Amino acid sequence: MRHLSVIAMLLALTFSPTTSESAYPDVSSAIDQFVSQIYPKGSRYFWVVNDTTSDLANEIIVDINTSLQVMPEEDAKPNRFLLLLVKGKLMGAQNIPLGAKVDCHSEEKEI
């Protein structure tokens, strides 16, 4: 059930005219390119978006989980990353603990 909400959020990011068409046309491509570079060529992996924020018009922070399947009989090896994308390009990445509490949203207090 959780995967459905993640997929719905990713679709909303992809098809939203305010994010996808103007500021973030290559978010999915940038994420996939990053994940493909951290795992060996030809490996089986997948990634899931946990949360995103876009406080600035050209910047988005993405919290993702990745999983690498080394051998079919082995359990997948999960990792978690925060990615900084500016104008659809990866500008920074940080590996974070799987269970870390992360708030991708601005720390500004609402009045």
XYZ file of C-alpha atoms in Angstrom:
111
model
C 0.000 0.000 0.000
C 2.889 2.365 0.775
C 4.306 1.791 -2.702
C 1.053 3.090 -4.189
C 1.381 6.395 -2.356
C 5.025 6.701 -3.458
C 4.065 5.958 -7.054
C 1.218 8.487 -6.856
C 3.619 11.152 -5.557
C 6.145 10.385 -8.286
C 3.424 10.595 -10.934
C 2.259 13.897 -9.480
C 5.817 15.235 -9.753
C 6.140 13.935 -13.277
C 2.863 15.309 -14.618
C 2.538 18.482 -12.577
C 2.999 21.458 -14.917
C 4.543 23.618 -12.209
C 7.314 21.140 -11.476
C 7.803 18.758 -14.349
C 7.397 20.899 -17.436
C 9.189 24.008 -16.280
C 11.691 23.453 -13.483
C 12.291 19.680 -13.219
C 11.982 17.926 -16.564
C 14.731 15.403 -15.806
C 14.175 14.438 -12.149
C 13.547 10.729 -12.807
C 16.444 10.567 -15.269
C 18.801 12.265 -12.801
C 17.802 9.872 -10.006
C 18.198 6.808 -12.233
C 21.557 8.022 -13.520
C 22.785 8.519 -9.929
C 21.627 5.062 -8.814
C 23.102 3.373 -11.905
C 26.484 4.945 -11.087
C 26.621 3.754 -7.468
C 25.952 0.104 -8.349
C 28.050 -2.135 -10.606
C 27.211 -2.093 -14.307
C 24.621 -4.727 -15.181
C 23.402 -5.107 -11.582
C 19.738 -5.347 -10.675
C 18.496 -2.408 -8.611
C 15.476 -0.231 -8.009
C 14.799 3.074 -6.284
C 11.809 4.621 -4.526
C 11.168 8.279 -3.664
C 10.324 8.785 0.028
C 9.850 12.560 0.078
C 10.691 15.710 -1.874
C 10.717 19.443 -1.420
C 11.171 22.370 -3.762
C 11.509 25.520 -1.691
C 13.236 27.328 -4.534
C 12.046 27.586 -8.124
C 14.972 25.620 -9.579
C 15.975 23.309 -6.699
C 14.565 20.048 -5.351
C 15.724 17.785 -2.534
C 14.785 14.131 -2.949
C 14.885 11.464 -0.221
C 15.232 8.044 -1.914
C 15.659 4.424 -0.938
C 17.653 2.197 -3.267
C 17.965 -1.554 -3.272
C 20.586 -3.766 -4.914
C 19.847 -7.417 -5.704
C 23.260 -9.136 -5.901
C 22.160 -12.751 -6.206
C 18.600 -14.053 -6.619
C 18.866 -16.107 -3.439
C 20.211 -13.202 -1.350
C 18.203 -10.443 0.286
C 18.349 -7.068 -1.402
C 20.856 -4.590 0.044
C 19.051 -1.309 0.827
C 20.565 2.176 0.991
C 19.112 5.628 1.488
C 20.218 8.936 -0.017
C 19.341 12.613 -0.050
C 19.848 14.117 -3.497
C 20.074 17.797 -4.381
C 18.866 18.499 -7.919
C 19.198 21.968 -9.442
C 17.446 22.538 -12.772
C 17.114 18.757 -13.161
C 20.844 18.115 -12.647
C 22.339 16.239 -9.693
C 24.429 18.671 -7.671
C 24.960 16.662 -4.484
C 24.194 13.369 -2.767
C 24.460 12.168 0.796
C 24.142 8.602 2.059
C 21.997 8.569 5.212
C 20.967 5.788 7.633
C 17.898 3.803 6.567
C 15.924 4.664 9.706
C 16.936 8.322 9.945
C 14.228 10.895 10.524
C 14.575 13.354 7.671
C 12.475 16.410 6.934
C 13.144 17.587 3.402
C 11.090 20.715 3.946
C 12.288 24.171 4.888
C 13.131 24.862 8.510
C 11.425 28.249 8.321
C 8.676 28.675 10.897
C 5.205 29.291 9.631
C 3.524 32.414 10.995
